[in-house]
PDB file of C-alpha atoms in Angstrom:
ATOM      1  CA  UNK A   1      99.831 -35.869   2.253  1.00 48.00           C
ATOM      2  CA  UNK A   2      99.329 -35.984  -1.257  1.00 56.00           C
ATOM      3  CA  UNK A   3      97.809 -39.250  -1.929  1.00 57.00           C
ATOM      4  CA  UNK A   4     100.285 -42.294  -2.047  1.00 61.00           C
ATOM      5  CA  UNK A   5     101.186 -44.654  -4.615  1.00 68.00           C
ATOM      6  CA  UNK A   6     102.699 -47.660  -3.014  1.00 86.00           C
ATOM      7  CA  UNK A   7      99.395 -49.225  -0.422  1.00 89.00           C
ATOM      8  CA  UNK A   8      99.944 -52.547   0.408  1.00 87.00           C
ATOM      9  CA  UNK A   9      97.166 -54.942   2.086  1.00 82.00           C
ATOM     10  CA  UNK A  10      97.038 -55.960   5.382  1.00 73.00           C
ATOM     11  CA  UNK A  11      98.494 -59.281   6.285  1.00 69.00           C
ATOM     12  CA  UNK A  12      95.436 -60.495   7.806  1.00 63.00           C
ATOM     13  CA  UNK A  13      93.822 -60.371   4.379  1.00 58.00           C
ATOM     14  CA  UNK A  14      92.408 -63.460   2.463  1.00 57.00           C
ATOM     15  CA  UNK A  15      90.756 -64.698   0.128  1.00 58.00           C
ATOM     16  CA  UNK A  16      88.210 -66.056   2.731  1.00 57.00           C
ATOM     17  CA  UNK A  17      87.268 -62.534   4.039  1.00 54.00           C
ATOM     18  CA  UNK A  18      86.365 -61.239   0.775  1.00 56.00           C
ATOM     19  CA  UNK A  19      89.390 -59.271   0.793  1.00 59.00           C
ATOM     20  CA  UNK A  20      87.760 -56.750   3.260  1.00 66.00           C
ATOM     21  CA  UNK A  21      90.569 -55.778   4.990  1.00 82.00           C
ATOM     22  CA  UNK A  22      92.661 -52.219   4.830  1.00 85.00           C
ATOM     23  CA  UNK A  23      95.976 -50.744   2.922  1.00 89.00           C
ATOM     24  CA  UNK A  24      98.452 -49.250   4.142  1.00 90.00           C
ATOM     25  CA  UNK A  25     100.810 -46.252   3.047  1.00 92.00           C
ATOM     26  CA  UNK A  26     104.198 -45.060   4.135  1.00 89.00           C
ATOM     27  CA  UNK A  27     105.633 -41.316   3.457  1.00 86.00           C
ATOM     28  CA  UNK A  28     108.347 -39.974   5.408  1.00 86.00           C
ATOM     29  CA  UNK A  29     106.415 -37.947   7.568  1.00 90.00           C
ATOM     30  CA  UNK A  30     103.066 -40.163   7.389  1.00 92.00           C
ATOM     31  CA  UNK A  31     101.141 -43.160   7.388  1.00 93.00           C
ATOM     32  CA  UNK A  32      98.154 -43.696   5.310  1.00 93.00           C
ATOM     33  CA  UNK A  33      95.251 -45.904   6.118  1.00 92.00           C
ATOM     34  CA  UNK A  34      92.422 -46.661   3.540  1.00 91.00           C
ATOM     35  CA  UNK A  35      89.548 -49.357   3.170  1.00 88.00           C
ATOM     36  CA  UNK A  36      90.332 -52.020   0.391  1.00 85.00           C
ATOM     37  CA  UNK A  37      86.687 -52.225  -0.470  1.00 84.00           C
ATOM     38  CA  UNK A  38      86.000 -48.541  -0.958  1.00 88.00           C
ATOM     39  CA  UNK A  39      89.471 -46.767  -1.184  1.00 86.00           C
ATOM     40  CA  UNK A  40      88.027 -43.551  -2.862  1.00 89.00           C
ATOM     41  CA  UNK A  41      86.132 -42.991   0.307  1.00 91.00           C
ATOM     42  CA  UNK A  42      88.814 -41.501   2.545  1.00 90.00           C
ATOM     43  CA  UNK A  43      91.775 -42.215   4.147  1.00 91.00           C
ATOM     44  CA  UNK A  44      93.093 -41.422   7.446  1.00 91.00           C
ATOM     45  CA  UNK A  45      97.122 -40.080   8.164  1.00 93.00           C
ATOM     46  CA  UNK A  46      99.366 -40.584  11.341  1.00 92.00           C
ATOM     47  CA  UNK A  47     102.049 -39.254  12.338  1.00 94.00           C
ATOM     48  CA  UNK A  48     104.308 -42.495  12.793  1.00 90.00           C
ATOM     49  CA  UNK A  49     104.418 -42.055  16.355  1.00 92.00           C
ATOM     50  CA  UNK A  50     100.830 -42.108  16.522  1.00 93.00           C
ATOM     51  CA  UNK A  51      99.731 -45.401  14.292  1.00 89.00           C
ATOM     52  CA  UNK A  52     100.924 -48.350  16.687  1.00 87.00           C
ATOM     53  CA  UNK A  53      98.885 -46.665  19.419  1.00 90.00           C
ATOM     54  CA  UNK A  54      96.305 -46.341  17.091  1.00 86.00           C
ATOM     55  CA  UNK A  55      96.702 -49.991  16.240  1.00 84.00           C
ATOM     56  CA  UNK A  56      96.490 -51.142  19.739  1.00 87.00           C
ATOM     57  CA  UNK A  57      93.522 -49.061  20.347  1.00 88.00           C
ATOM     58  CA  UNK A  58      91.579 -51.347  17.602  1.00 81.00           C
ATOM     59  CA  UNK A  59      92.835 -54.306  19.256  1.00 81.00           C
ATOM     60  CA  UNK A  60      91.280 -53.566  22.412  1.00 78.00           C
ATOM     61  CA  UNK A  61      90.878 -55.932  25.489  1.00 64.00           C
ATOM     62  CA  UNK A  62      91.550 -59.354  24.351  1.00 62.00           C
ATOM     63  CA  UNK A  63      89.869 -60.530  27.592  1.00 60.00           C
ATOM     64  CA  UNK A  64      86.403 -58.972  26.183  1.00 56.00           C
TER      65      UNK A  64
END
């Protein structure tokens, strides 16, 4: 995947968290994710069908 030119910050990002969040970019075949604090550090890419399960796994069990 080439480097996307249209990154969007997470809707959960706010000035109160020190702008620590992830950014997401879409292409027709991949979804890219990077750390907004260090965008040059690397990018994870997923096929669209794998992105939702990835996010759900990060949420974990809300019951702890």
